[in-house]
mmCIF file of C-alpha atoms in Angstrom:
data_model
loop_
_atom_site.group_PDB
_atom_site.id
_atom_site.type_symbol
_atom_site.label_atom_id
_atom_site.label_comp_id
_atom_site.label_asym_id
_atom_site.label_seq_id
_atom_site.Cartn_x
_atom_site.Cartn_y
_atom_site.Cartn_z
ATOM 1 C CA UNK A 1 0.000 0.000 0.000
ATOM 2 C CA UNK A 2 1.304 3.458 -0.911
ATOM 3 C CA UNK A 3 1.103 6.216 1.673
ATOM 4 C CA UNK A 4 1.622 9.950 1.216
ATOM 5 C CA UNK A 5 2.741 12.441 3.848
ATOM 6 C CA UNK A 6 3.117 16.219 3.856
ATOM 7 C CA UNK A 7 5.479 18.289 5.974
ATOM 8 C CA UNK A 8 5.929 21.986 6.661
ATOM 9 C CA UNK A 9 8.400 23.907 8.767
ATOM 10 C CA UNK A 10 9.376 27.523 9.335
ATOM 11 C CA UNK A 11 12.058 29.254 11.386
ATOM 12 C CA UNK A 12 12.951 32.890 11.963
ATOM 13 C CA UNK A 13 16.259 34.270 10.718
ATOM 14 C CA UNK A 14 18.647 35.822 13.219
ATOM 15 C CA UNK A 15 22.240 36.873 13.760
ATOM 16 C CA UNK A 16 24.942 34.638 15.217
ATOM 17 C CA UNK A 17 23.493 31.408 13.789
ATOM 18 C CA UNK A 18 24.699 29.370 10.837
ATOM 19 C CA UNK A 19 22.322 28.958 7.909
ATOM 20 C CA UNK A 20 21.998 25.206 7.416
ATOM 21 C CA UNK A 21 19.656 23.829 4.756
ATOM 22 C CA UNK A 22 19.633 20.217 3.643
ATOM 23 C CA UNK A 23 22.663 19.612 5.827
ATOM 24 C CA UNK A 24 24.657 22.255 3.922
ATOM 25 C CA UNK A 25 26.136 25.271 5.693
ATOM 26 C CA UNK A 26 25.395 28.212 3.403
ATOM 27 C CA UNK A 27 27.354 31.463 3.668
ATOM 28 C CA UNK A 28 24.889 34.149 4.720
ATOM 29 C CA UNK A 29 24.732 36.947 7.280
ATOM 30 C CA UNK A 30 21.781 35.296 9.065
ATOM 31 C CA UNK A 31 20.983 31.808 10.264
ATOM 32 C CA UNK A 32 17.819 30.029 11.328
ATOM 33 C CA UNK A 33 16.834 30.197 15.001
ATOM 34 C CA UNK A 34 15.750 26.949 16.629
ATOM 35 C CA UNK A 35 16.522 24.321 19.244
ATOM 36 C CA UNK A 36 18.381 22.068 16.807
ATOM 37 C CA UNK A 37 20.232 23.455 13.782
ATOM 38 C CA UNK A 38 16.780 24.641 12.532
ATOM 39 C CA UNK A 39 17.229 23.047 9.094
ATOM 40 C CA UNK A 40 13.711 23.753 7.767
ATOM 41 C CA UNK A 41 13.942 21.569 4.679
ATOM 42 C CA UNK A 42 15.094 18.501 6.619
ATOM 43 C CA UNK A 43 12.409 19.169 9.245
ATOM 44 C CA UNK A 44 9.713 19.339 6.559
ATOM 45 C CA UNK A 45 11.027 16.115 5.007
ATOM 46 C CA UNK A 46 11.016 14.344 8.383
ATOM 47 C CA UNK A 47 7.430 15.428 9.061
ATOM 48 C CA UNK A 48 6.353 14.258 5.598
ATOM 49 C CA UNK A 49 7.946 10.851 6.157
ATOM 50 C CA UNK A 50 6.619 10.466 9.701
ATOM 51 C CA UNK A 51 3.154 11.582 8.600
ATOM 52 C CA UNK A 52 3.046 9.117 5.721
ATOM 53 C CA UNK A 53 3.877 6.322 8.164
ATOM 54 C CA UNK A 54 1.394 7.674 10.761
ATOM 55 C CA UNK A 55 4.250 7.862 13.286
ATOM 56 C CA UNK A 56 3.532 11.355 14.593
ATOM 57 C CA UNK A 57 5.711 14.376 13.966
ATOM 58 C CA UNK A 58 9.197 15.621 14.770
ATOM 59 C CA UNK A 59 7.968 17.281 17.964
ATOM 60 C CA UNK A 60 6.908 13.878 19.263
ATOM 61 C CA UNK A 61 10.215 12.208 18.418
ATOM 62 C CA UNK A 62 12.605 15.113 19.047
ATOM 63 C CA UNK A 63 10.998 17.540 21.543
ATOM 64 C CA UNK A 64 12.447 21.044 21.579
ATOM 65 C CA UNK A 65 12.704 20.990 25.372
ATOM 66 C CA UNK A 66 15.050 17.963 25.349
ATOM 67 C CA UNK A 67 18.673 19.071 25.775
ATOM 68 C CA UNK A 68 20.021 16.083 23.832
ATOM 69 C CA UNK A 69 18.683 17.755 20.663
ATOM 70 C CA UNK A 70 20.129 21.212 21.388
ATOM 71 C CA UNK A 71 22.031 22.354 18.264
ATOM 72 C CA UNK A 72 21.975 18.786 16.860
ATOM 73 C CA UNK A 73 22.363 18.279 13.133
ATOM 74 C CA UNK A 74 18.969 17.614 11.577
ATOM 75 C CA UNK A 75 20.682 15.117 9.261
ATOM 76 C CA UNK A 76 21.309 12.940 12.344
ATOM 77 C CA UNK A 77 17.611 13.207 13.218
ATOM 78 C CA UNK A 78 16.726 12.299 9.617
ATOM 79 C CA UNK A 79 18.857 9.157 9.910
ATOM 80 C CA UNK A 80 16.795 8.214 12.972
ATOM 81 C CA UNK A 81 13.552 8.761 11.018
ATOM 82 C CA UNK A 82 14.909 6.506 8.271
ATOM 83 C CA UNK A 83 15.555 3.790 10.857
ATOM 84 C CA UNK A 84 12.014 4.191 12.241
ATOM 85 C CA UNK A 85 10.609 3.729 8.736
ATOM 86 C CA UNK A 86 12.724 0.631 8.161
ATOM 87 C CA UNK A 87 11.711 -0.800 11.564
ATOM 88 C CA UNK A 88 8.059 -0.323 10.542
ATOM 89 C CA UNK A 89 8.620 -1.973 7.138
ATOM 90 C CA UNK A 90 8.284 1.160 5.015
ATOM 91 C CA UNK A 91 10.384 2.010 1.986
ATOM 92 C CA UNK A 92 10.625 5.475 0.520
ATOM 93 C CA UNK A 93 9.273 5.951 -2.975
ATOM 94 C CA UNK A 94 10.267 9.584 -3.344
ATOM 95 C CA UNK A 95 10.562 12.925 -1.581
ATOM 96 C CA UNK A 96 9.804 16.322 -3.107
ATOM 97 C CA UNK A 97 10.652 19.443 -1.095
ATOM 98 C CA UNK A 98 10.542 23.178 -1.700
ATOM 99 C CA UNK A 99 12.440 25.819 0.271
ATOM 100 C CA UNK A 100 10.819 29.260 0.369
ATOM 101 C CA UNK A 101 13.440 31.981 0.917
ATOM 102 C CA UNK A 102 13.915 35.439 -0.521
ATOM 103 C CA UNK A 103 17.683 35.260 0.063
ATOM 104 C CA UNK A 104 20.241 33.792 -0.338
ATOM 105 C CA UNK A 105 20.169 32.120 -3.743
ATOM 106 C CA UNK A 106 20.130 28.365 -3.097
ATOM 107 C CA UNK A 107 20.657 26.836 -6.553
ATOM 108 C CA UNK A 108 24.414 26.285 -6.011
ATOM 109 C CA UNK A 109 23.701 24.150 -2.921
ATOM 110 C CA UNK A 110 20.729 22.030 -4.008
ATOM 111 C CA UNK A 111 22.769 19.150 -5.416
ATOM 112 C CA UNK A 112 24.636 18.716 -2.118
ATOM 113 C CA UNK A 113 21.355 18.946 -0.178
ATOM 114 C CA UNK A 114 19.941 16.099 -2.278
ATOM 115 C CA UNK A 115 23.073 14.018 -1.687
ATOM 116 C CA UNK A 116 22.907 14.626 2.080
ATOM 117 C CA UNK A 117 19.229 13.670 2.352
ATOM 118 C CA UNK A 118 19.623 10.580 0.152
ATOM 119 C CA UNK A 119 22.667 9.397 2.103
ATOM 120 C CA UNK A 120 20.961 9.921 5.481
ATOM 121 C CA UNK A 121 17.976 7.839 4.337
ATOM 122 C CA UNK A 122 20.029 5.280 2.403
ATOM 123 C CA UNK A 123 18.093 5.930 -0.818
ATOM 124 C CA UNK A 124 19.089 6.950 -4.340
ATOM 125 C CA UNK A 125 19.549 10.614 -5.149
ATOM 126 C CA UNK A 126 16.942 10.315 -7.923
ATOM 127 C CA UNK A 127 14.362 9.675 -5.177
ATOM 128 C CA UNK A 128 14.915 13.160 -3.735
ATOM 129 C CA UNK A 129 14.078 16.519 -5.263
ATOM 130 C CA UNK A 130 14.801 19.785 -3.454
ATOM 131 C CA UNK A 131 13.764 23.040 -5.057
ATOM 132 C CA UNK A 132 13.864 26.668 -3.971
ATOM 133 C CA UNK A 133 11.661 29.652 -4.678
ATOM 134 C CA UNK A 134 11.146 33.200 -3.474
ATOM 135 C CA UNK A 135 7.879 34.882 -2.546
ATOM 136 C CA UNK A 136 8.494 37.977 -4.653
ATOM 137 C CA UNK A 137 9.000 40.093 -1.541
ATOM 138 C CA UNK A 138 5.674 39.110 0.027
ATOM 139 C CA UNK A 139 5.041 37.805 3.549
ATOM 140 C CA UNK A 140 7.578 37.003 6.256
ATOM 141 C CA UNK A 141 9.789 34.965 3.927
ATOM 142 C CA UNK A 142 9.662 37.638 1.240
ATOM 143 C CA UNK A 143 10.616 40.277 3.794
ATOM 144 C CA UNK A 144 13.624 38.164 4.830
ATOM 145 C CA UNK A 145 12.349 37.486 8.350
ATOM 146 C CA UNK A 146 12.377 33.703 8.011
ATOM 147 C CA UNK A 147 12.634 30.688 5.759
ATOM 148 C CA UNK A 148 10.014 27.983 5.324
ATOM 149 C CA UNK A 149 9.866 24.650 3.576
ATOM 150 C CA UNK A 150 7.245 22.209 2.389
ATOM 151 C CA UNK A 151 7.759 18.550 1.561
ATOM 152 C CA UNK A 152 5.763 15.594 0.371
ATOM 153 C CA UNK A 153 6.837 11.969 0.560
ATOM 154 C CA UNK A 154 5.583 8.697 -0.834
ATOM 155 C CA UNK A 155 6.087 5.508 1.150
ATOM 156 C CA UNK A 156 5.515 1.898 0.166
#
């Protein structure tokens, strides 16, 4: 049986944080504020995968009041989600994610993001698509106050 899950995440931008998206540290004057590394695209992917498997969400598995997850790499958390899926006899069909950010330009980093996600989940790179778009200056992402991401995943 095929199952589909959708994920969404958003974090505010702030000074003195690294900007990490898809496990890639991107040179930028601002970074995402959060308990972990605040990698919105990986968080959206994890929620899509967990939702498709009806295993809850990232807040259930990695609560933001648990010190063991403070500043942790979201790629490590994604590896854990992959293990949960395997333990529950799910295989990943594909993942499609979009990052919504006015700045910086993300095209130069997308290939490495795909590689990082595929490696963490032990799947082929052609099963992962990560795209980026702006919001033409509209809303909190368009104003440069934050970055959001949406993802959808198919499980078998």
